Amino acid sequence: MKNQNRILLGHGSGGKLSHRLVSDLILKYFNHIELAKLNDAARLSFIGENLVFSTDSYVVDPIFFPGGDIGKLAICGTVNDVAMMGAKPLYLSVGLIIEEGFALSDLELILDSMRVSAAEADIEIVTGDTKVVPKGAADKIFINTAGVGVSFSGINLSGQNAQVGDKIIINGTIADHGITVMARRGGLELDLEIKTDSAPLNHMIREILNKVPNVHVMRDPTRGGVATTLNEIAGQSEVGIKLTEKNIPVSEQVNAVCEILGLDPLYIANEGKVLVFSPADHAEDVLSVMRTDKYGQNACIIGEVVNEPRGKVYLETMIGGQRMVDMLAGEQLPRIC
Amino acid sequence: MKNQNRILLGHGSGGKLSHRLVSDLILKYFNHIELAKLNDAARLSFIGENLVFSTDSYVVDPIFFPGGDIGKLAICGTVNDVAMMGAKPLYLSVGLIIEEGFALSDLELILDSMRVSAAEADIEIVTGDTKVVPKGAADKIFINTAGVGVSFSGINLSGQNAQVGDKIIINGTIADHGITVMARRGGLELDLEIKTDSAPLNHMIREILNKVPNVHVMRDPTRGGVATTLNEIAGQSEVGIKLTEKNIPVSEQVNAVCEILGLDPLYIANEGKVLVFSPADHAEDVLSVMRTDKYGQNACIIGEVVNEPRGKVYLETMIGGQRMVDMLAGEQLPRIC
């Protein structure tokens, strides 16, 4: 196959090809133990404390969409990655790559959006870099952020820690971000009220950990959606995961768009959601904390960790059947974040 | 002027327009005290210690050139930015933005080059992210790195610390990187042996600080070259800087290319050079440490800090005259790093 030796869009999807690229190629060269864990951030020793460090680049198209823009994503995404390791995000770096000819007024909108999100998340933007490339060498603007945080003591979160019996809790409806961007990009002339769920979740996460310090896993289901993230965790922890379709919150409008376009919301990106794996006897505590937070009003228990099949995810469907839920294969929607 | 409201290539040059973009626009939204200092990295409090944090994106074109590639630049550049704050670089993040269709074999060359440079610098790549954009939405590959380090105690380096009487020392010939990339890009059919000076300088810097802990400023003259970096420091410290042309090391071949193309080597980017501002009575100590390092064989004292004119740089020319050396204005060479 001619394409076998080239980068494909699917390599950036967060799904199967992404995982293969990281596992087969990138880890061949960079083999730090924290990197190999395939968490969204690294937990590192720093003068006896645990420092959490994470990075993401944002290449979303379009750069403005209902409820947010590339700047909001760039702050919230990295804040969330640090927070999901059980850490307080402290500092952010910002790297801008801008196409020649980009409107300064758009840049100002984006910077202001970053300022607002950083203030909400209570994180400081402390260092940065700006590169400009000739017209046509990049599409408008790409933003990289890296985040540094300090671990809460006594917390041990990792994708490797899921245990049989854990309840899986999400803080609200899925697929809002991906469908919002897709609708805007495709110029869908539907009268939609959907908007991105992009939000900094660090305050809610801290409250959850205050109340239930022994939750096992937290991760944000971004690229590749809930299905892909749960497959990652099932693989890392060598457990099975059972999802209950009727409990998975999807808004009516998102559901309608998914049906029209033939998309499965389980594979669509979220930017303000967290999946929490909690011991069963604390699941209600997690739910109650989420529901008191503005980003957790529609929190639900959507599944649980089971013995078999190891490393796999399956869904109990509305009509009582079962189907396997694999990782995203290929690329459903490029440049979603 | 129509272009006034748009991003120009010069906004990414590291020169005057870059400074105006940061000062007038970016600092309007992000006003952290460390960011406003306009150093290449931030020095931050972390559980009572000083953490140094820096980021850079790399967009060099071409991505391979004599002596290096975009991967080597991405490691060494950020390592150097952290080191120049008087810190030991500990951890790196890597964010890749790759164009669809990019050859995996080229990606492997770049990753291997990053591995080699990280090993030499003794820094660990601990977290990362890969995005793929459709063909035409980016030019081959862009790399962001962010670096975390820990300050050496008792060291206080900043662009604001230059003092009248300081000697200004550089660890070797200038303009090698920029001319190498320019020659490769322009397809100059000269039989040149020049290559990039890209190198991790952290070990040499640590030795300098061991021997002379009271040096005042260290900075790497990258985009915009020695002239722009010294202007930045003159402005930050509100001092004058006198350069002595005959002492500035430029290789014969680089000099020849500069004459042919009408370029001033003082404005050409370096990727393995450090400018050290040292109290005069310790300048020989700095020189001797540099000269025992493989990246400092051609170290020289090239100038000194003077009272007047404040915030400006001037050159004593070979023929005994004086001329002002301003910051780079506009863009001499886009995508040099």
PDB file of C-alpha atoms in Angstrom, chain A residues 40 80 84-85 157-159 167-174 201 204-205 208 215-222 224-234 241 243 248-249 266 268 270 272-278 286 290 300-303 313:
ATOM      1  CA  ASP A  40      -2.373  12.611  29.053  1.00  0.00           C
ATOM      2  CA  ASN A  80      -7.909  19.515  32.031  1.00  0.00           C
ATOM      3  CA  MET A  84      -7.007  14.702  35.408  1.00  0.00           C
ATOM      4  CA  MET A  85      -3.695  13.519  36.852  1.00  0.00           C
ATOM      5  CA  LEU A 157      -4.789   8.498  39.386  1.00  0.00           C
ATOM      6  CA  SER A 158      -3.725   6.647  36.257  1.00  0.00           C
ATOM      7  CA  GLY A 159      -5.291   4.924  33.291  1.00  0.00           C
ATOM      8  CA  LYS A 167     -18.502   2.702  38.403  1.00  0.00           C
ATOM      9  CA  ILE A 168     -17.856   4.937  35.403  1.00  0.00           C
ATOM     10  CA  ILE A 169     -19.271   8.420  35.751  1.00  0.00           C
ATOM     11  CA  ILE A 170     -19.416  11.279  33.256  1.00  0.00           C
ATOM     12  CA  ASN A 171     -20.285  14.893  34.062  1.00  0.00           C
ATOM     13  CA  GLY A 172     -22.812  15.467  31.283  1.00  0.00           C
ATOM     14  CA  THR A 173     -23.875  15.064  27.672  1.00  0.00           C
ATOM     15  CA  ILE A 174     -21.413  13.696  25.143  1.00  0.00           C
ATOM     16  CA  LEU A 201     -12.791  21.257  34.818  1.00  0.00           C
ATOM     17  CA  MET A 204     -14.771  20.397  39.816  1.00  0.00           C
ATOM     18  CA  ILE A 205     -12.044  17.751  39.768  1.00  0.00           C
ATOM     19  CA  ILE A 208     -14.344  15.365  43.554  1.00  0.00           C
ATOM     20  CA  VAL A 215     -11.131   7.425  42.731  1.00  0.00           C
ATOM     21  CA  HIS A 216      -9.001   5.326  40.392  1.00  0.00           C
ATOM     22  CA  VAL A 217      -9.001   6.962  36.967  1.00  0.00           C
ATOM     23  CA  MET A 218      -9.935  10.328  35.519  1.00  0.00           C
ATOM     24  CA  ARG A 219      -9.612  11.097  31.846  1.00  0.00           C
ATOM     25  CA  ASP A 220     -11.141  13.506  29.372  1.00  0.00           C
ATOM     26  CA  PRO A 221     -12.738  11.868  26.326  1.00  0.00           C
ATOM     27  CA  THR A 222     -11.449  14.259  23.653  1.00  0.00           C
ATOM     28  CA  GLY A 224     -11.880   9.678  19.468  1.00  0.00           C
ATOM     29  CA  GLY A 225     -14.627  10.304  22.035  1.00  0.00           C
ATOM     30  CA  VAL A 226     -15.830   8.226  24.989  1.00  0.00           C
ATOM     31  CA  ALA A 227     -15.421   4.967  23.057  1.00  0.00           C
ATOM     32  CA  THR A 228     -11.747   5.510  22.328  1.00  0.00           C
ATOM     33  CA  THR A 229     -10.860   6.809  25.797  1.00  0.00           C
ATOM     34  CA  LEU A 230     -12.562   3.862  27.491  1.00  0.00           C
ATOM     35  CA  ASN A 231     -10.772   1.443  25.189  1.00  0.00           C
ATOM     36  CA  GLU A 232      -7.462   3.037  26.159  1.00  0.00           C
ATOM     37  CA  ILE A 233      -8.237   2.615  29.848  1.00  0.00           C
ATOM     38  CA  ALA A 234      -9.528  -0.958  29.387  1.00  0.00           C
ATOM     39  CA  ILE A 241     -15.791  -2.182  30.478  1.00  0.00           C
ATOM     40  CA  LEU A 243     -21.471   0.655  29.045  1.00  0.00           C
ATOM     41  CA  ILE A 248     -25.368   7.778  28.314  1.00  0.00           C
ATOM     42  CA  PRO A 249     -26.479  11.417  28.142  1.00  0.00           C
ATOM     43  CA  LEU A 266     -19.536   7.654  21.374  1.00  0.00           C
ATOM     44  CA  ILE A 268     -17.261  12.267  18.837  1.00  0.00           C
ATOM     45  CA  ASN A 270     -15.682  16.301  23.964  1.00  0.00           C
ATOM     46  CA  GLY A 272     -15.430  19.679  28.820  1.00  0.00           C
ATOM     47  CA  LYS A 273     -16.077  16.150  30.003  1.00  0.00           C
ATOM     48  CA  VAL A 274     -14.365  13.857  32.431  1.00  0.00           C
ATOM     49  CA  LEU A 275     -14.773  10.121  32.855  1.00  0.00           C
ATOM     50  CA  VAL A 276     -14.321   9.169  36.493  1.00  0.00           C
ATOM     51  CA  PHE A 277     -13.749   5.581  37.605  1.00  0.00           C
ATOM     52  CA  SER A 278     -14.866   5.373  41.215  1.00  0.00           C
ATOM     53  CA  VAL A 286     -18.852  11.663  42.912  1.00  0.00           C
ATOM     54  CA  MET A 290     -20.491  16.875  39.947  1.00  0.00           C
ATOM     55  CA  CYS A 300     -24.612  10.133  35.112  1.00  0.00           C
ATOM     56  CA  ILE A 301     -23.219   6.704  35.843  1.00  0.00           C
ATOM     57  CA  ILE A 302     -22.788   5.250  32.359  1.00  0.00           C
ATOM     58  CA  GLY A 303     -21.062   1.951  32.973  1.00  0.00           C
ATOM     59  CA  VAL A 313     -15.464  -2.243  25.865  1.00  0.00           C
TER      60      VAL A 313
END
